Coordinates of N, CA and C and ligand atoms in Angstrom, one line a residue:
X1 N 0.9 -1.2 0.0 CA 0.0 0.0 0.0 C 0.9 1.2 0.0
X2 N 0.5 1.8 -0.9 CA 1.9 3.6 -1.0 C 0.9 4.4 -0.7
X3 N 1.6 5.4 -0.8 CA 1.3 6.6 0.4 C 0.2 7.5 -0.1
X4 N -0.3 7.4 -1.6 CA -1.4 7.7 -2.1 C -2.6 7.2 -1.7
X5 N -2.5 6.0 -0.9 CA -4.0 5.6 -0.7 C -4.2 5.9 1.0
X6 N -5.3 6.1 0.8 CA -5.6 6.5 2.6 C -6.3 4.9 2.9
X7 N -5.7 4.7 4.1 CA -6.5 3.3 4.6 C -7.3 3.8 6.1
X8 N -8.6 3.2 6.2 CA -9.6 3.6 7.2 C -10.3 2.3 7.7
X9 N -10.2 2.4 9.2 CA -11.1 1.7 10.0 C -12.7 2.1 10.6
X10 N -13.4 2.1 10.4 CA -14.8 2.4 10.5 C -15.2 1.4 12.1
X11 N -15.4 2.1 13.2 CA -15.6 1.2 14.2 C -17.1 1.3 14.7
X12 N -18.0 0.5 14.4 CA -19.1 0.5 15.2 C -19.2 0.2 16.9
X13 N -20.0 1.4 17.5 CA -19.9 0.5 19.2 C -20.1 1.8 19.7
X14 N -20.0 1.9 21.1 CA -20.4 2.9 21.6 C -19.6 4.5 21.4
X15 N -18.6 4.6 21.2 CA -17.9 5.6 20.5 C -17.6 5.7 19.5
X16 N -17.3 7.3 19.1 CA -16.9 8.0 18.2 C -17.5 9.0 17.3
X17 N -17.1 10.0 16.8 CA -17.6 11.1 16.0 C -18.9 11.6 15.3
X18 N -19.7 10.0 14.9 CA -20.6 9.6 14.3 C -21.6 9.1 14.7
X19 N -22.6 9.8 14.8 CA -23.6 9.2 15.5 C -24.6 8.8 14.7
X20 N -25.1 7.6 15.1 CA -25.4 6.5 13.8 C -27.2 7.0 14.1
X21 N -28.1 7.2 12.8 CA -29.7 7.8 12.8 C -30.2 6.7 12.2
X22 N -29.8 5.7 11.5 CA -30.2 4.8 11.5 C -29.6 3.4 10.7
X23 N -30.1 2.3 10.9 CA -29.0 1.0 9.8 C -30.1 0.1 9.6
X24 N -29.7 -0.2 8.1 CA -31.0 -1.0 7.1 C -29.8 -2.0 6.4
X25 N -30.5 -3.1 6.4 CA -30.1 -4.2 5.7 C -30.6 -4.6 4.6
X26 N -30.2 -4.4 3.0 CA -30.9 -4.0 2.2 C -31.1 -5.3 1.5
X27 N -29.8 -5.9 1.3 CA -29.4 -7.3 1.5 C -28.8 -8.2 2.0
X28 N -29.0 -9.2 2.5 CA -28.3 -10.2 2.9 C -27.9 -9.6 4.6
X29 N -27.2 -10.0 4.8 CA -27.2 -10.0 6.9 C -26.7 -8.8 7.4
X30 N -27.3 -8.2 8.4 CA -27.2 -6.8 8.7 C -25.6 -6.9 9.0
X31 N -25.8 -5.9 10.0 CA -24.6 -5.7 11.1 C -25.2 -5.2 12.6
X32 N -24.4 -5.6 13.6 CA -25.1 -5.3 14.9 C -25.5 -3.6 14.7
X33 N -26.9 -3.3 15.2 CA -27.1 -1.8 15.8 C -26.3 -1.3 16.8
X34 N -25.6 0.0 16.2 CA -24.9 0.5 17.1 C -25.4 2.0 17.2
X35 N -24.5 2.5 18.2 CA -24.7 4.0 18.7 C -24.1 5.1 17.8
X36 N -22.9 4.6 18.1 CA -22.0 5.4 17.2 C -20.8 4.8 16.7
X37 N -20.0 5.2 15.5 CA -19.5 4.8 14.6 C -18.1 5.8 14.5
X38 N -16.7 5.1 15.0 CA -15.5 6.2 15.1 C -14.9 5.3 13.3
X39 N -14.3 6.7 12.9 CA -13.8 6.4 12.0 C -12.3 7.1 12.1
X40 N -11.7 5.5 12.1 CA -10.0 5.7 11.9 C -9.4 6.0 10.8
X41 N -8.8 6.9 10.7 CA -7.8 6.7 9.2 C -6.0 6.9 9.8
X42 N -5.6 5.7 8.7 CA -4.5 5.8 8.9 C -3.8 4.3 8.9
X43 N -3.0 3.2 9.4 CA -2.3 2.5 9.6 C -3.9 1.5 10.1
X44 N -3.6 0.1 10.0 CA -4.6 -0.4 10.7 C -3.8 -1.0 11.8
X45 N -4.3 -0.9 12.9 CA -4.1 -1.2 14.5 C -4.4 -2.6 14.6
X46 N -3.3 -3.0 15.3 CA -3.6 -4.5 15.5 C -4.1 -5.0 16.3
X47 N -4.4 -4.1 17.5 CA -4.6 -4.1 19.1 C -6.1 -4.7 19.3
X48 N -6.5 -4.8 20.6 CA -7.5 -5.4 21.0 C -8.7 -5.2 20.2
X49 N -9.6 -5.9 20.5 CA -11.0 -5.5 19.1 C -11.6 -4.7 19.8
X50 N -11.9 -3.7 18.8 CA -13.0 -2.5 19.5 C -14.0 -2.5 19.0
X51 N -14.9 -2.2 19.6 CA -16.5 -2.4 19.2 C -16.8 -3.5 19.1
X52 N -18.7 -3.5 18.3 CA -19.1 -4.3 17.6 C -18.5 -5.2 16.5
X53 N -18.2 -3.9 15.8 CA -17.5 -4.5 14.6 C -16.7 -3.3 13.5
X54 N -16.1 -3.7 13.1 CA -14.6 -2.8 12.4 C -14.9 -3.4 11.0
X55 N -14.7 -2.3 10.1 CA -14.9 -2.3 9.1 C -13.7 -1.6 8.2
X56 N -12.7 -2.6 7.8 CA -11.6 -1.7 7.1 C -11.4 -1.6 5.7
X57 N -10.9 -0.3 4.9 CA -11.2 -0.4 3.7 C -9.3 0.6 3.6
X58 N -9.3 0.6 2.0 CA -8.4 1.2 1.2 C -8.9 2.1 0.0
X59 N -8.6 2.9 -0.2 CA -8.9 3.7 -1.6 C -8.0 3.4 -2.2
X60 N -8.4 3.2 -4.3 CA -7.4 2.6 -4.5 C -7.8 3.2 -5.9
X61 N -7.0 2.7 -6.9 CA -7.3 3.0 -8.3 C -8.1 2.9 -9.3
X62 N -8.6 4.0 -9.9 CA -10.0 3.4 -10.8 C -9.9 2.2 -11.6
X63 N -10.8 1.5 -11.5 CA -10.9 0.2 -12.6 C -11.9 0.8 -14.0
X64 N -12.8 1.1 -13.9 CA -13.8 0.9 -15.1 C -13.6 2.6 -15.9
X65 N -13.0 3.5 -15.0 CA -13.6 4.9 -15.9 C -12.9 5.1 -17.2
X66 N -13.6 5.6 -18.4 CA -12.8 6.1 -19.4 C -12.0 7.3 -19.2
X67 N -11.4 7.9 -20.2 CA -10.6 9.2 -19.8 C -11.7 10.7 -19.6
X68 N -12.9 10.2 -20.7 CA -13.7 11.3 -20.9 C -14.7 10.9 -19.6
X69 N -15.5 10.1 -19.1 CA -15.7 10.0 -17.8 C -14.7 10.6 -16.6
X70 N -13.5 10.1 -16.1 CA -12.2 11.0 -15.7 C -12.3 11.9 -15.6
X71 N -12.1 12.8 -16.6 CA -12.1 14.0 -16.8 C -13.3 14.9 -16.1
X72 N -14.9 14.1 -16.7 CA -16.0 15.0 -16.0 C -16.1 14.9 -14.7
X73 N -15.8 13.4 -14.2 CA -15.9 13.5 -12.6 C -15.0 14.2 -12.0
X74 N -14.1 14.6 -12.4 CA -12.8 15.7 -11.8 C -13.6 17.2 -11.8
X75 N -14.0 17.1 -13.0 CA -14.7 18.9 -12.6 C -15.9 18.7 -11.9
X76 N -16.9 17.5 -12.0 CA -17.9 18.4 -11.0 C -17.9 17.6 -9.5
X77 N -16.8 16.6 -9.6 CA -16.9 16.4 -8.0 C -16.3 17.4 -7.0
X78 N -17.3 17.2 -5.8 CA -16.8 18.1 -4.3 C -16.1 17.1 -3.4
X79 N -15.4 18.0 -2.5 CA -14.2 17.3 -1.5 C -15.2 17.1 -0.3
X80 N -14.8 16.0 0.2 CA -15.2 15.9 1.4 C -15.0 16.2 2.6
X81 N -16.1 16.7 3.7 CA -16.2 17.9 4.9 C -16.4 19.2 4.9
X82 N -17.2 19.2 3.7 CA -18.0 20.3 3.7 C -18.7 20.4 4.7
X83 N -18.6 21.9 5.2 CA -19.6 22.1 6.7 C -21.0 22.1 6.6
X84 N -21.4 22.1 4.8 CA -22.8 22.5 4.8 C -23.3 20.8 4.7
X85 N -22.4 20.1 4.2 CA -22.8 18.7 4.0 C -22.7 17.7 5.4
X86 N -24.1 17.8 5.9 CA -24.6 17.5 7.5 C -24.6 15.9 7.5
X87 N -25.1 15.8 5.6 CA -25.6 13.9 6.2 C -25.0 13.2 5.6
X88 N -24.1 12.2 6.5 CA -23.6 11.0 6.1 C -24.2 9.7 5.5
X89 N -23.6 8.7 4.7 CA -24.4 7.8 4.6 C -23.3 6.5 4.2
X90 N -22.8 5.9 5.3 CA -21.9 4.5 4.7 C -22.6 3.6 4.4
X91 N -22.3 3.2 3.4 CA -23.0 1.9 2.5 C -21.6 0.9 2.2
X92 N -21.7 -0.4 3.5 CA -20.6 -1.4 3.2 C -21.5 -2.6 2.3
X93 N -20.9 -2.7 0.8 CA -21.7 -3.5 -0.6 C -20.9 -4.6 -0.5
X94 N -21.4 -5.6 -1.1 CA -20.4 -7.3 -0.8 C -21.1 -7.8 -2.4
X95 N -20.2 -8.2 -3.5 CA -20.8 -8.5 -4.5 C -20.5 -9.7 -4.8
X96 N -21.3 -10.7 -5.4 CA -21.2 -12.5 -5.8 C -20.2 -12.9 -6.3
X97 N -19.8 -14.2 -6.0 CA -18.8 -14.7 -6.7 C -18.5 -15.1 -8.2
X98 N -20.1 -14.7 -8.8 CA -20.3 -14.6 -10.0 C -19.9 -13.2 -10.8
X99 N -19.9 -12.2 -10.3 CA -19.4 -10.9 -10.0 C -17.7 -11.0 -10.9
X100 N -17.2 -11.5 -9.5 CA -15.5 -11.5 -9.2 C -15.3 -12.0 -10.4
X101 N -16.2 -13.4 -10.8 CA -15.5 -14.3 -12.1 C -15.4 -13.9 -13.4
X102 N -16.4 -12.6 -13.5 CA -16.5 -12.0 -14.6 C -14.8 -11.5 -15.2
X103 N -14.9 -11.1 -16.2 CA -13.7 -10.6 -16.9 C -14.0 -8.7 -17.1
X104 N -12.8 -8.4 -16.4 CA -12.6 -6.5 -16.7 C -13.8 -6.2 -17.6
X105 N -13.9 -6.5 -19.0 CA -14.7 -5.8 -19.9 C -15.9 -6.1 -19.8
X106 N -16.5 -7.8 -19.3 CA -17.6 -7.9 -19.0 C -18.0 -6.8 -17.7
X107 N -17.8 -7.0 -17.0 CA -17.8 -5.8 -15.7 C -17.9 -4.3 -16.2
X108 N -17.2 -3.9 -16.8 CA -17.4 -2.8 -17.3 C -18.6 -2.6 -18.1
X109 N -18.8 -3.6 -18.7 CA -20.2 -3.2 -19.7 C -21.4 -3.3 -18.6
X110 N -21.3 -3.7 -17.7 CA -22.6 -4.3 -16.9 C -22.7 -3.2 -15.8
X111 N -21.5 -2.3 -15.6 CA -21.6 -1.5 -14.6 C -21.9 0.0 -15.5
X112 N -21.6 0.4 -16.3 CA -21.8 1.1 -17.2 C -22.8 1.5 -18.3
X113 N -22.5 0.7 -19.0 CA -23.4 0.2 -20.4 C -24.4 0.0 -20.4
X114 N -24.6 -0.6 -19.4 CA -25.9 -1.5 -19.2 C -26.8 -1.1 -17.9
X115 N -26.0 -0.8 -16.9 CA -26.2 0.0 -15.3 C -26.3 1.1 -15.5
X116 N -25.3 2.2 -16.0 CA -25.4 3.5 -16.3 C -24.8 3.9 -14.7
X117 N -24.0 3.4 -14.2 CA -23.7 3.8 -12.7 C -23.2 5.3 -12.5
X118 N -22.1 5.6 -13.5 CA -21.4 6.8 -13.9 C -22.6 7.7 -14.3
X119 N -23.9 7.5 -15.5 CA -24.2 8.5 -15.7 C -25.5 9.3 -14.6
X120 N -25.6 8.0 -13.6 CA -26.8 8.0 -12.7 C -26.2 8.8 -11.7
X121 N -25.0 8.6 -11.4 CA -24.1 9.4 -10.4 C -23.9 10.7 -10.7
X122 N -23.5 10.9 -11.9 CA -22.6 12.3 -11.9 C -24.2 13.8 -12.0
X123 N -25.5 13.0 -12.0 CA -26.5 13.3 -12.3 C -26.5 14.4 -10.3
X124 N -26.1 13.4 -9.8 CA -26.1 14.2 -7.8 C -24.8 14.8 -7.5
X125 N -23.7 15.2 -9.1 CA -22.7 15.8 -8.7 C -22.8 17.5 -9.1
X126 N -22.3 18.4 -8.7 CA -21.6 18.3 -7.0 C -21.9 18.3 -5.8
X127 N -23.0 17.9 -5.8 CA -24.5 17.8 -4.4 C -23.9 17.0 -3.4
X128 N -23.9 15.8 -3.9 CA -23.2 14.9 -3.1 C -21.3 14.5 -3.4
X129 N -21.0 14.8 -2.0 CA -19.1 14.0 -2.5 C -19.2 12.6 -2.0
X130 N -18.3 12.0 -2.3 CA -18.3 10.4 -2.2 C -17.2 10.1 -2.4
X131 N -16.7 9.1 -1.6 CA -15.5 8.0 -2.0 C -15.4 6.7 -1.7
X132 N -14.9 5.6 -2.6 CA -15.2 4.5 -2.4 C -13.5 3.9 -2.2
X133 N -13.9 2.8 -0.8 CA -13.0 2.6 -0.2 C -12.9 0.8 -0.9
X134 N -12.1 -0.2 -1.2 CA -11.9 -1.0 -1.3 C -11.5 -2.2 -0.1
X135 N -12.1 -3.6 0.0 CA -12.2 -4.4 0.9 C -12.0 -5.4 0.8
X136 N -12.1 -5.9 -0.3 CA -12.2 -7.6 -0.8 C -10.6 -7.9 -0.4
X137 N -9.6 -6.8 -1.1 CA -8.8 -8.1 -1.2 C -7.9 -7.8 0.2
X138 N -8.5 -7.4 1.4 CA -8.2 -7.2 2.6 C -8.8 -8.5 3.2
X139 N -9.5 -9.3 2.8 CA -10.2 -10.5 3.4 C -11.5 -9.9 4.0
X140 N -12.1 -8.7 3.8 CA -13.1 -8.4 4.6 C -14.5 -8.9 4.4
X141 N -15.1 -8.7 5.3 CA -16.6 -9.3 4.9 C -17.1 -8.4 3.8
X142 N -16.7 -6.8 3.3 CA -17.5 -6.6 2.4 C -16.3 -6.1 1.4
X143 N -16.7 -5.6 0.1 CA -16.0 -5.8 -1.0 C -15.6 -4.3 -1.0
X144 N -16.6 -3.2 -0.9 CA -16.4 -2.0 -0.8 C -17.1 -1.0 0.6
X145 N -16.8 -0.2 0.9 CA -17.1 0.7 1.6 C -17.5 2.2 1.2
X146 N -18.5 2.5 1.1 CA -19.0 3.4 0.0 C -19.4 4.8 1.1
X147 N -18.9 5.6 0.4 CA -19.1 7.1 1.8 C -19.6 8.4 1.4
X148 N -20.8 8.7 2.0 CA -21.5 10.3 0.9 C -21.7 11.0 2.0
X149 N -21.3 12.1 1.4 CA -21.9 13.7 2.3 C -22.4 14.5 1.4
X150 N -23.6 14.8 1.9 CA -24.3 16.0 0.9 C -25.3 16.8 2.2
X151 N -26.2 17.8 1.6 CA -26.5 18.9 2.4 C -27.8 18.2 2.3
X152 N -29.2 18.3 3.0 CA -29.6 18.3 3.5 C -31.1 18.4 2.5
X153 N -30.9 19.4 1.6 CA -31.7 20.2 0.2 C -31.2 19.0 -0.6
X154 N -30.1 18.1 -0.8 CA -30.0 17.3 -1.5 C -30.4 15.7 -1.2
X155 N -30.9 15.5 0.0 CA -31.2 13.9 0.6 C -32.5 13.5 -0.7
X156 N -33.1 14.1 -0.9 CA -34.4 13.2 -1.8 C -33.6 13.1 -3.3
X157 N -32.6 13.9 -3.9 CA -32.0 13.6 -4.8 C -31.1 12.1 -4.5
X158 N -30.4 12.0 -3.7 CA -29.8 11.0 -3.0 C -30.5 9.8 -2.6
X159 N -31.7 10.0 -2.3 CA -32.4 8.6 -2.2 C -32.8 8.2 -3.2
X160 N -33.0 9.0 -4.5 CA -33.7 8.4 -5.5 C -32.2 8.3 -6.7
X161 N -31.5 8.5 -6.3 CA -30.1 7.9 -6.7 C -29.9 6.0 -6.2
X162 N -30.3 6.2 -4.4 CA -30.4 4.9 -4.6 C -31.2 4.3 -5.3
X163 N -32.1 4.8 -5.3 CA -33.6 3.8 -6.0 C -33.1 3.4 -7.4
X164 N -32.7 4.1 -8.3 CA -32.2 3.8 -9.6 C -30.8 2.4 -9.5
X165 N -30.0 3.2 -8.6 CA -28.9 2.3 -8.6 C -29.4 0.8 -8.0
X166 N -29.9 0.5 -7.2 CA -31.1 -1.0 -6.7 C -31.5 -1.3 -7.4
X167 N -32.1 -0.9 -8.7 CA -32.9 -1.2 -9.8 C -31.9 -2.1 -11.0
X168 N -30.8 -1.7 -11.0 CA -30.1 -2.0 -12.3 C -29.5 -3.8 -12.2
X169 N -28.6 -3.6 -13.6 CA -28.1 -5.4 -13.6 C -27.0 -5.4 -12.6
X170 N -26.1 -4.3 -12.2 CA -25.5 -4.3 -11.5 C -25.3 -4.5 -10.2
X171 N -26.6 -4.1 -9.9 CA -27.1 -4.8 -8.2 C -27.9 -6.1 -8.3
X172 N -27.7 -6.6 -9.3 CA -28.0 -8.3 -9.6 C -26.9 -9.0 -8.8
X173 N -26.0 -8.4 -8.5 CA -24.7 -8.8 -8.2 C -24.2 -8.7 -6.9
X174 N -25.3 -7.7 -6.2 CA -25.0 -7.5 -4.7 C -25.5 -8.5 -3.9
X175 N -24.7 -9.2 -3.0 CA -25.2 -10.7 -2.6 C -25.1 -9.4 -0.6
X176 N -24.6 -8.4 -0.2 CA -24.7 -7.7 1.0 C -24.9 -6.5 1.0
X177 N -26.2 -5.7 1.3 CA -25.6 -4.1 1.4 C -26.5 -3.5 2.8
X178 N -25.6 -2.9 3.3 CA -26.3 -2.3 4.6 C -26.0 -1.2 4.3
X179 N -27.3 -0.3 4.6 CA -27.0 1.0 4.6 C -26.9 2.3 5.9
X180 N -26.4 2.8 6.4 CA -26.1 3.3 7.8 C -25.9 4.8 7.7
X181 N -27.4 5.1 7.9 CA -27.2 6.7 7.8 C -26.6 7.5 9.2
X182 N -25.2 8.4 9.1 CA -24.7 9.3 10.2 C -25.6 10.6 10.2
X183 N -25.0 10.9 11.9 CA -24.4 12.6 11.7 C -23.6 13.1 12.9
X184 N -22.8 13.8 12.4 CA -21.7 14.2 13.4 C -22.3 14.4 14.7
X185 N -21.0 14.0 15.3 CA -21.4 14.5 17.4 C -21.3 16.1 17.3
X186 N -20.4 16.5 16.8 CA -19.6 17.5 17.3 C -19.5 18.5 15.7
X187 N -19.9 19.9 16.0 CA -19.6 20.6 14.8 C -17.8 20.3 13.8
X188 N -17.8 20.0 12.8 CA -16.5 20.2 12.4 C -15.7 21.3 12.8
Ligands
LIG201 C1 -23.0 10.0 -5.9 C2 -22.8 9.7 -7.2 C3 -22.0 8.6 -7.6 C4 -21.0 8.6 -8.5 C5 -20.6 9.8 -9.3 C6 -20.4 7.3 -8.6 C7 -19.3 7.0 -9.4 C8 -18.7 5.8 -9.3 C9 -17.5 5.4 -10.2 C10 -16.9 6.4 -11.2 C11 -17.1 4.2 -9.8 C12 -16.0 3.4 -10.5 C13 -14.7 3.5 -9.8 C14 -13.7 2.6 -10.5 O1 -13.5 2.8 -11.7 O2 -13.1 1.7 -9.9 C15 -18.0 3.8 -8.8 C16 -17.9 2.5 -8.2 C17 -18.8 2.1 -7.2 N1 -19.8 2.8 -6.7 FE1 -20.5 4.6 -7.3 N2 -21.1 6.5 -7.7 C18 -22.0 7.2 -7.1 C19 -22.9 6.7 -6.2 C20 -22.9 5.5 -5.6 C21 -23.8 5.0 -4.6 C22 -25.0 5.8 -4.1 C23 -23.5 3.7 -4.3 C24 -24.1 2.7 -3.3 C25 -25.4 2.6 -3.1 C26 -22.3 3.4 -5.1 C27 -21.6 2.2 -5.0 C28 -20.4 2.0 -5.7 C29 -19.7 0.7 -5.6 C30 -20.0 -0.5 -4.7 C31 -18.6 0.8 -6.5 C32 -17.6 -0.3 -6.8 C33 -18.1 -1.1 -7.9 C34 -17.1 -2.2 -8.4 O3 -15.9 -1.9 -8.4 O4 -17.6 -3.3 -8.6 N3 -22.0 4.5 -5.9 N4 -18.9 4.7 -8.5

C-alpha cells in the first residue's frame, strides 16, 4: 500500500464522531445496531478488538472509468467535509462470486453500459461528494465501503439515486448491502 492511498477503520460501538440515525439491511445480513461509529484513518491497528465491529477499507485505483468519464468526474466532484454537508451515509456492498469471475470488460459493460452507474451518479454531482474505499482483497466481509456527504436540500435527490442504482443489472450482483445513515457529534 503507498502513500497515495488512505487506509480507514470504520468502528461501530459505543464511541466515536458519528452518531449512527439509523441502519437498514438491504441485502443479505445486517450488522449489529450500534450508537455510534468512530472512523479511523491511517495504519490499521492490531490491538485489541473495539467495538461491535470494524470495518476496514483502502482507496485505491479506478478500474472501469474512461478518460472522458475522468475527466468529468474531476470537474464536477466536491471534496469531502463540507460544513454545509450535514448527512452522512456508509454503505458497506459485498458483491457475488459470480461478479468477481467475470472478466474486466464484461464488468465494465454491466456496470456502465448497461447499469449506467457513472451516468446515474454524476446526475447528484456536485451535491453529493463520495469515496469509495476497497475491501475484498483485505479479506473483509464486504467488497467496498461506500461514503457520501451531501446537504440536507440534497437527501431526496440521494435517495432516489439509490432507488435507480437498486434497480439496475448491476445490483443483480450485490449478494450484502447495509446501509447506515450518520451525523456528526460534534460541529466540524
Ligand atoms: C454520488 C454519485 C456517484 C458517482 C458519481 C459514482 C461513481 C462511481 C464510479 C466512477 C465508480 C467506479 C470507480 C472505478 O473505476 O473503480 C463507482 C464505483 C462504485 N460505486 Fe458509485 N457512484 C455514485 C454513487 C454510488 C452509490 C449511491 C453507491 C451505493 C449505493 C455506489 C456504489 C459503488 C460501488 C459499490 C462501486 C464499486 C463497484 C465495483 O468496483 O464493482 N456508488 N462509482
Amino acid at each position: 500500500v503507498t502513500d497515495d492511498l488512505k487506509r480507514v477503520t470504520f468502528v461501530g460501538g459505543g464511541r466515536g464522531q458519528w452518531i449512527v440515525e439509523s441502519m437498514e439491511a438491504l441485502v443479505g445480513r445486517g450488522l449489529r445496531r450500534v450508537e455510534r461509529v468512530a472512523v479511523v484513518e491511517g495504519p490499521f491497528e492490531y490491538g485489541p478488538r473495539q467495538g461491535a465491529w470494524r470495518l476496514r477499507g483502502v482507496t485505491g485505483h479506478e478500474r472501469y472509468v474512461t478518460r472522458a468519464e475522468q475527466e468529468e468526474l474531476r470537474r464536477r466532484s466536491s471534496g469531502l467535509g463540507r460544513t454545509e454537508a450535514t448527512r452522512t451515509v456508509l454503505i458497506p456492498i459485498r458483491k457475488t462470486s459470480a461478479w468477481w469471475e467475470l472478466a474486466q470488460d464484461e464488468r465494465r459493460a454491466i456496470f456502465e453500459e448497461q447499469s449506467h452507474h457513472i451516468q446515474l451518479g454524476l446526475r447528484s454531482l456536485p451535491a453529493v461528494a463520495r469515496r469509495l474505499y476497497h475491501s475484498r482483497e483485505l479479506g473483509e466481509p464486504f467488497d467496498f465501503l461506500t461514503w457520501f456527504e451531501f446537504a440536507p436540500a440534497a437527501g431526496e435527490a440521494f435517495n432516489e439515486l439509490l432507488r435507480e442504482l437498486r434497480r439496475t443489472t448491476e445490483w443483480t450482483f450485490v449478494e450484502r448491502e447495509v446501509e447506515i445513515r450518520l451525523r456528526r457529534a460534534v460541529p466540524p
